[in-house]
Tab-separated table of C-alpha atoms and ligand atoms in Angstrom:
chain	number	residue	atom	x	y	z
Z	60	MET	CA	191.102	108.261	59.014
Z	61	PRO	CA	191.358	109.567	61.913
Z	62	TYR	CA	192.563	113.360	62.133
Z	63	ASP	CA	190.391	115.654	63.287
Z	64	ASP	CA	189.718	118.630	62.667
Z	65	CYS	CA	192.173	116.778	59.187
Z	66	PRO	CA	189.699	114.336	57.313
Z	67	PRO	CA	189.759	114.701	53.445
Z	68	PRO	CA	188.618	118.830	52.733
Z	69	THR	CA	186.855	120.616	50.302
Z	70	ARG	CA	188.695	120.790	46.483
Z	71	ARG	CA	188.966	124.741	45.949
Z	72	ALA	CA	191.273	126.239	43.850
Z	73	ARG	CA	192.546	129.371	45.843
Z	74	PRO	CA	192.270	132.900	43.984
Z	75	LEU	CA	196.170	133.715	45.809
Z	76	SER	CA	198.618	131.447	43.844
Z	77	VAL	CA	201.970	130.926	45.589
Z	78	ALA	CA	203.601	132.312	43.228
Z	79	ALA	CA	202.120	135.533	44.925
Z	80	ALA	CA	202.662	134.152	48.785
Z	81	LEU	CA	206.443	133.604	48.105
Z	82	ALA	CA	206.149	137.404	45.559
Z	83	ALA	CA	205.438	138.439	49.134
Z	84	VAL	CA	207.879	137.167	51.736
Z	85	CYS	CA	211.215	138.252	48.663
Z	86	LEU	CA	210.624	141.114	49.270
Z	87	THR	CA	212.549	140.901	52.043
Z	88	ALA	CA	213.851	137.745	51.600
Z	89	ALA	CA	216.839	136.003	49.560
Z	90	GLY	CA	216.502	132.798	48.095
Z	91	CYS	CA	212.650	132.786	47.069
Z	92	GLY	CA	211.374	130.392	44.777
Z	93	GLY	CA	210.228	127.251	46.449
Z	94	GLY	CA	213.912	124.946	45.463
Z	95	PRO	CA	213.452	120.780	44.899
Z	96	GLU	CA	212.126	118.718	48.001
Z	97	THR	CA	215.463	118.300	49.814
Z	98	GLY	CA	215.146	114.468	51.311
Z	99	GLU	CA	216.304	113.988	54.578
Z	100	ALA	CA	219.074	111.155	54.714
Z	101	GLY	CA	219.543	109.808	57.776
Z	102	ALA	CA	215.827	110.807	58.698
Z	103	ALA	CA	216.261	110.097	62.709
Z	104	SER	CA	213.950	107.056	63.477
Z	105	PRO	CA	211.191	107.874	64.894
Z	106	ARG	CA	211.542	106.472	69.132
Z	107	PRO	CA	209.839	107.245	71.825
Z	108	GLY	CA	211.557	110.409	74.407
Z	109	ALA	CA	212.867	111.889	70.286
Z	110	ASP	CA	211.808	115.085	70.880
Z	111	ALA	CA	212.127	115.493	74.394
Z	112	ALA	CA	216.385	116.610	73.418
Z	113	THR	CA	213.870	118.360	70.776
Z	114	SER	CA	212.270	120.591	73.834
Z	115	ALA	CA	215.151	120.773	75.535
Z	116	ALA	CA	216.238	123.592	73.614
Z	117	PRO	CA	216.441	126.753	76.005
Z	118	THR	CA	213.241	128.959	75.976
Z	119	PRO	CA	213.235	131.472	77.936
Z	120	THR	CA	209.772	130.227	78.761
Z	121	GLY	CA	208.045	130.688	82.606
Z	122	LYS	CA	209.790	133.418	84.452
Z	123	GLN	CA	212.592	133.957	82.754
Z	124	PRO	CA	212.262	137.474	81.541
Z	125	LEU	CA	211.862	137.372	77.248
Z	126	PRO	CA	214.962	138.894	75.468
Z	127	LYS	CA	213.657	142.264	73.800
Z	128	GLY	CA	213.213	141.906	70.191
Z	129	PRO	CA	210.692	142.586	66.406
Z	130	LEU	CA	208.295	141.012	68.263
Z	131	THR	CA	208.533	142.524	71.445
Z	132	GLY	CA	204.694	143.061	72.681
Z	133	ARG	CA	202.900	140.300	71.088
Z	134	THR	CA	201.108	137.485	71.725
Z	135	VAL	CA	201.548	134.533	69.803
Z	136	VAL	CA	199.494	131.577	70.735
Z	137	ILE	CA	200.694	127.662	68.955
Z	138	ASP	CA	198.161	125.129	68.794
Z	139	PRO	CA	199.630	121.620	68.746
Z	140	GLY	CA	197.568	119.929	67.024
Z	141	HIS	CA	195.881	116.279	68.964
Z	142	ASN	CA	197.615	114.596	72.266
Z	143	PRO	CA	199.163	112.314	72.402
Z	144	GLY	CA	197.123	110.444	74.998
Z	145	ASN	CA	194.120	110.998	72.738
Z	146	ARG	CA	194.014	107.331	71.522
Z	147	ASP	CA	193.806	106.281	75.331
Z	148	HIS	CA	191.179	108.467	75.898
Z	149	THR	CA	188.338	107.633	72.957
Z	150	ARG	CA	185.336	107.977	74.897
Z	151	GLU	CA	186.214	111.385	75.730
Z	152	ILE	CA	187.658	112.591	72.805
Z	153	ASN	CA	184.512	111.400	70.590
Z	154	GLU	CA	181.952	113.706	72.683
Z	155	GLN	CA	180.808	116.318	70.775
Z	156	VAL	CA	181.577	120.406	71.244
Z	157	ASP	CA	179.053	122.826	69.048
Z	158	ILE	CA	181.257	124.737	66.763
Z	159	GLY	CA	178.847	127.037	66.173
Z	160	THR	CA	178.021	125.914	62.766
Z	161	GLY	CA	176.794	122.688	64.162
Z	162	ARG	CA	178.495	119.979	66.476
Z	163	LYS	CA	181.660	118.223	66.131
Z	164	GLU	CA	183.940	115.837	68.373
Z	165	CYS	CA	185.863	116.941	70.923
Z	166	ASP	CA	188.977	115.698	69.252
Z	167	THR	CA	190.246	113.207	67.435
Z	168	THR	CA	194.039	110.952	67.617
Z	169	GLY	CA	195.627	112.309	64.412
Z	170	THR	CA	196.931	110.276	61.773
Z	171	ALA	CA	200.866	108.344	62.072
Z	172	THR	CA	203.270	107.506	59.807
Z	173	ASN	CA	203.401	103.543	58.703
Z	174	ASP	CA	206.033	103.290	61.344
Z	175	GLY	CA	204.462	104.703	63.354
Z	176	TYR	CA	205.587	107.834	64.504
Z	177	ALA	CA	202.250	110.265	65.738
Z	178	GLU	CA	201.211	112.923	64.475
Z	179	ALA	CA	200.552	114.000	67.621
Z	180	ARG	CA	204.475	114.013	68.494
Z	181	PHE	CA	205.306	116.073	65.561
Z	182	THR	CA	202.954	118.769	66.386
Z	183	LEU	CA	204.405	119.103	69.662
Z	184	ASP	CA	208.431	118.339	68.353
Z	185	VAL	CA	207.422	121.249	65.873
Z	186	SER	CA	205.040	122.958	68.234
Z	187	HIS	CA	208.510	123.781	71.442
Z	188	ARG	CA	210.814	124.224	68.314
Z	189	LEU	CA	208.596	127.085	67.018
Z	190	ARG	CA	208.204	128.715	70.828
Z	191	ALA	CA	212.289	128.870	70.922
Z	192	LEU	CA	212.433	131.007	67.351
Z	193	LEU	CA	208.780	133.045	68.391
Z	194	GLU	CA	210.313	133.697	72.578
Z	195	ALA	CA	214.396	134.669	71.035
Z	196	GLU	CA	212.271	137.397	68.626
Z	197	GLY	CA	210.691	138.997	72.026
Z	198	ALA	CA	207.220	137.788	71.013
Z	199	ARG	CA	204.660	135.939	73.732
Z	200	VAL	CA	204.308	132.200	73.551
Z	201	ARG	CA	201.655	130.115	74.745
Z	202	LEU	CA	200.671	126.878	73.858
Z	203	THR	CA	197.389	125.544	73.639
Z	204	HIS	CA	198.497	122.719	75.811
Z	205	ASP	CA	202.411	120.452	75.687
Z	206	ALA	CA	200.887	116.470	76.573
Z	207	ASP	CA	200.342	117.726	80.454
Z	208	ARG	CA	196.751	116.593	79.952
Z	209	PRO	CA	195.293	113.624	79.976
Z	210	PHE	CA	193.891	113.985	76.414
Z	211	GLY	CA	193.157	117.112	73.955
Z	212	PRO	CA	192.160	120.482	74.432
Z	213	CYS	CA	189.289	120.170	72.560
Z	214	ILE	CA	189.045	122.136	69.418
Z	215	ASP	CA	186.126	124.894	70.806
Z	216	GLU	CA	189.196	125.128	74.138
Z	217	ARG	CA	192.084	125.334	71.425
Z	218	ALA	CA	190.324	128.226	69.967
Z	219	ARG	CA	188.843	129.936	73.251
Z	220	ILE	CA	192.556	129.747	74.049
Z	221	GLY	CA	193.765	131.655	71.458
Z	222	ASN	CA	190.955	134.032	71.954
Z	223	GLU	CA	191.348	134.530	75.551
Z	224	ALA	CA	195.365	135.240	74.672
Z	225	LYS	CA	193.972	138.316	72.579
Z	226	ALA	CA	196.269	136.554	69.983
Z	227	ASP	CA	198.246	138.277	67.375
Z	228	ALA	CA	198.754	135.465	65.676
Z	229	VAL	CA	197.328	131.522	65.904
Z	230	VAL	CA	198.803	128.407	64.026
Z	231	SER	CA	197.719	125.266	64.583
Z	232	VAL	CA	200.456	122.210	63.554
Z	233	HIS	CA	199.015	119.476	62.153
Z	234	ALA	CA	200.184	116.344	59.501
Z	235	ASP	CA	197.841	115.307	57.037
Z	236	GLY	CA	196.891	111.175	56.354
Z	237	SER	CA	196.313	110.853	52.900
Z	238	ALA	CA	197.507	108.571	50.809
Z	239	VAL	CA	200.664	107.894	48.874
Z	240	GLY	CA	202.240	110.147	46.450
Z	241	ASN	CA	200.355	112.980	47.719
Z	242	ARG	CA	203.063	114.970	48.876
Z	243	GLY	CA	203.569	118.784	50.313
Z	244	PHE	CA	202.128	121.232	52.897
Z	245	HIS	CA	199.013	123.531	52.890
Z	246	VAL	CA	197.933	125.925	55.217
Z	247	ILE	CA	194.116	125.966	55.762
Z	248	LEU	CA	192.669	129.295	56.112
Z	249	PRO	CA	189.099	130.131	57.244
Z	250	ALA	CA	186.315	130.836	55.725
Z	251	GLY	CA	183.908	132.939	56.355
Z	252	VAL	CA	181.316	131.549	58.297
Z	253	LYS	CA	178.120	132.760	60.718
Z	254	GLY	CA	176.591	130.704	62.582
Z	255	GLY	CA	175.664	130.070	66.852
Z	256	GLY	CA	178.977	130.924	68.554
Z	257	ALA	CA	180.305	131.029	65.201
Z	258	ASP	CA	181.617	134.727	63.067
Z	259	THR	CA	184.803	134.845	61.156
Z	260	SER	CA	184.045	137.771	59.481
Z	261	LYS	CA	187.216	139.855	61.473
Z	262	ILE	CA	189.165	137.354	60.465
Z	263	VAL	CA	188.930	135.964	57.533
Z	264	LYS	CA	191.346	138.584	56.040
Z	265	SER	CA	193.772	138.963	58.473
Z	266	SER	CA	194.190	135.015	58.773
Z	267	ALA	CA	194.573	134.586	54.593
Z	268	ASP	CA	196.975	137.297	55.131
Z	269	LEU	CA	198.771	135.010	58.045
Z	270	GLY	CA	198.123	131.698	55.839
Z	271	ALA	CA	200.344	133.238	52.644
Z	272	ARG	CA	203.236	134.815	54.299
Z	273	ILE	CA	203.463	131.336	55.793
Z	274	ALA	CA	203.401	129.334	52.700
Z	275	GLY	CA	205.728	131.445	50.665
Z	276	HIS	CA	208.071	131.149	54.120
Z	277	PHE	CA	207.430	127.135	54.401
Z	278	ALA	CA	208.451	126.290	51.138
Z	279	ARG	CA	211.954	128.908	51.080
Z	280	THR	CA	212.467	127.162	54.500
Z	281	THR	CA	211.444	123.533	53.863
Z	282	GLY	CA	212.198	123.516	50.085
Z	283	SER	CA	209.025	121.397	50.382
Z	284	ALA	CA	206.802	122.251	47.550
Z	285	PRO	CA	203.049	123.025	48.123
Z	286	SER	CA	200.050	119.996	48.359
Z	287	ASN	CA	200.022	118.196	44.941
Z	288	TYR	CA	196.266	116.864	46.275
Z	289	ILE	CA	194.857	120.514	47.886
Z	290	GLY	CA	194.675	123.324	46.735
Z	291	GLY	CA	195.897	123.330	43.151
Z	292	ASN	CA	199.580	123.768	44.086
Z	293	THR	CA	198.757	127.369	46.159
Z	294	GLY	CA	200.138	125.252	49.533
Z	295	LEU	CA	196.566	126.940	50.746
Z	296	ASP	CA	192.869	125.637	51.187
Z	297	THR	CA	189.904	127.304	53.373
Z	298	ARG	CA	187.804	125.775	54.744
Z	299	ASP	CA	184.126	126.616	56.586
Z	300	ASP	CA	184.320	122.698	58.774
Z	301	LEU	CA	186.917	123.241	61.194
Z	302	GLY	CA	185.765	124.646	64.773
Z	303	GLY	CA	189.151	125.598	65.615
Z	304	LEU	CA	188.558	127.942	62.572
Z	305	ASN	CA	185.484	128.683	63.144
Z	306	LEU	CA	185.596	129.694	66.872
Z	307	SER	CA	188.677	131.749	66.632
Z	308	THR	CA	188.067	135.625	67.002
Z	309	VAL	CA	191.770	136.492	66.115
Z	310	PRO	CA	193.532	135.578	62.846
Z	311	LYS	CA	194.330	131.572	63.023
Z	312	VAL	CA	195.794	129.312	60.295
Z	313	PHE	CA	196.267	125.537	60.629
Z	314	VAL	CA	199.482	124.337	58.791
Z	315	GLU	CA	199.462	120.683	57.271
Z	316	CYS	CA	203.597	120.543	56.938
Z	317	GLY	CA	203.468	117.401	54.951
Z	318	ASN	CA	201.176	113.600	54.385
Z	319	MET	CA	202.484	110.980	56.943
Z	320	ARG	CA	201.441	108.607	55.150
Z	321	ASP	CA	203.929	109.399	51.968
Z	322	PRO	CA	207.199	107.493	52.427
Z	323	LYS	CA	208.682	110.361	51.284
Z	324	ASP	CA	207.535	112.675	53.102
Z	325	ALA	CA	207.092	110.300	55.840
Z	326	ALA	CA	210.988	110.773	55.333
Z	327	LEU	CA	211.324	114.200	56.161
Z	328	LEU	CA	208.625	114.490	58.846
Z	329	THR	CA	210.855	112.427	60.865
Z	330	ALA	CA	213.898	113.750	60.684
Z	331	ALA	CA	214.281	116.519	63.595
Z	332	SER	CA	217.054	118.719	60.924
Z	333	TRP	CA	213.717	119.180	58.677
Z	334	ARG	CA	211.791	120.064	61.442
Z	335	GLN	CA	213.916	122.448	62.241
Z	336	LYS	CA	213.328	124.070	58.875
Z	337	ALA	CA	209.742	123.653	59.046
Z	338	ALA	CA	209.655	125.620	62.380
Z	339	GLN	CA	211.813	128.800	60.531
Z	340	GLY	CA	209.010	128.864	57.847
Z	341	LEU	CA	206.752	128.895	60.218
Z	342	ALA	CA	208.038	131.180	62.868
Z	343	ASP	CA	209.764	133.364	59.459
Z	344	GLY	CA	206.083	133.847	57.897
Z	345	ILE	CA	203.953	134.375	61.630
Z	346	ALA	CA	207.245	137.352	61.793
Z	347	GLY	CA	206.019	138.291	58.574
Z	348	TYR	CA	202.326	138.878	58.830
Z	349	LEU	CA	203.136	140.648	61.947
Z	350	LYS	CA	205.182	143.138	61.211
Z	351	GLY	CA	203.389	143.919	58.472
K	636	LIG	ZN1	195.509	116.611	62.519
C-alpha cells in the first residue's frame, strides 16, 4: 500500500521495552501504565473540512509573540506525513530523490481508513494540535508543510527543513496502513547509517531518547497499547530505509499513531478527542526530552 516512507518495516525486537520507557516518564507522571484501550464512542465521522475546525485552535504562530514557558528558546519541527494533494501529483511524487544510502520516491500518498479518512489529513490535524500545545509552552514550532503546497515536500526536503531550522527535536507524524487485527502505535527510530549524504551517527542516541519518551507518554495519554505487530510490544522500531531519518542531522523520530486499516484503531484515529490525546502524548514526550 502506498505509504511513504512507511512500508512494512523489519521486525526486530528492540532492547528497550516500553516498560522502561514508561518508567522513564513515570518518574514525574502519575498514573502511568498504558491502560486499556479507550475506544471513542461516537467517533467523528470523516468529513471534508473536519480538520479546519481543529486548526482554528489558537496557535500563536507568526507575528504574535510566543508565551514564555519551559520550552522557550527551543525549536521543534513537526513533519505532517504526506500531503492531501499528493494523490493528484503522482508523477511528481514518484520521482526519485537521493536519501544518502540510495534513492527513493519523493513522497507517497499515504494510507486511509476504509471510510476514506486520509492519513494526510490525520497527520495535519494532529500536527496542528501538537503545534498549539508546544507553542503554549514557549517552543518555536515549524511545520514542514501545511497543505500550502500542491504536493510534498519530498522526503529529502522534509529532513532538510529540520536540519536548517537547527531543530532541537523533529517528529514526523504518521498513521500506518497494515492488516486488520494489527493495532497500536509505534515510534520509529533512526538506525545508524552512513553513506552519501546520510550520517546518523550523531543522532542515534538522542533520537532513541526522544522516541522512548514519546512512546511512554503516548501510551499514557491515549491509553493505546504499543503495536502488537511491530517492535515486540515495545512501541519502538528502528529503521535504516527512511530518507526522512537517514538525512536528518538533528534528533528525529517518526510516530505511527495507529493502524488506519484496522476498524478499532480507525475509530480512534477518526475521533477528534483521541487525536487531541495523541497530540498531548507527543507534546509531553517532546517536552520531557527537551527538559532532560
Ligand atoms: Zn505515512
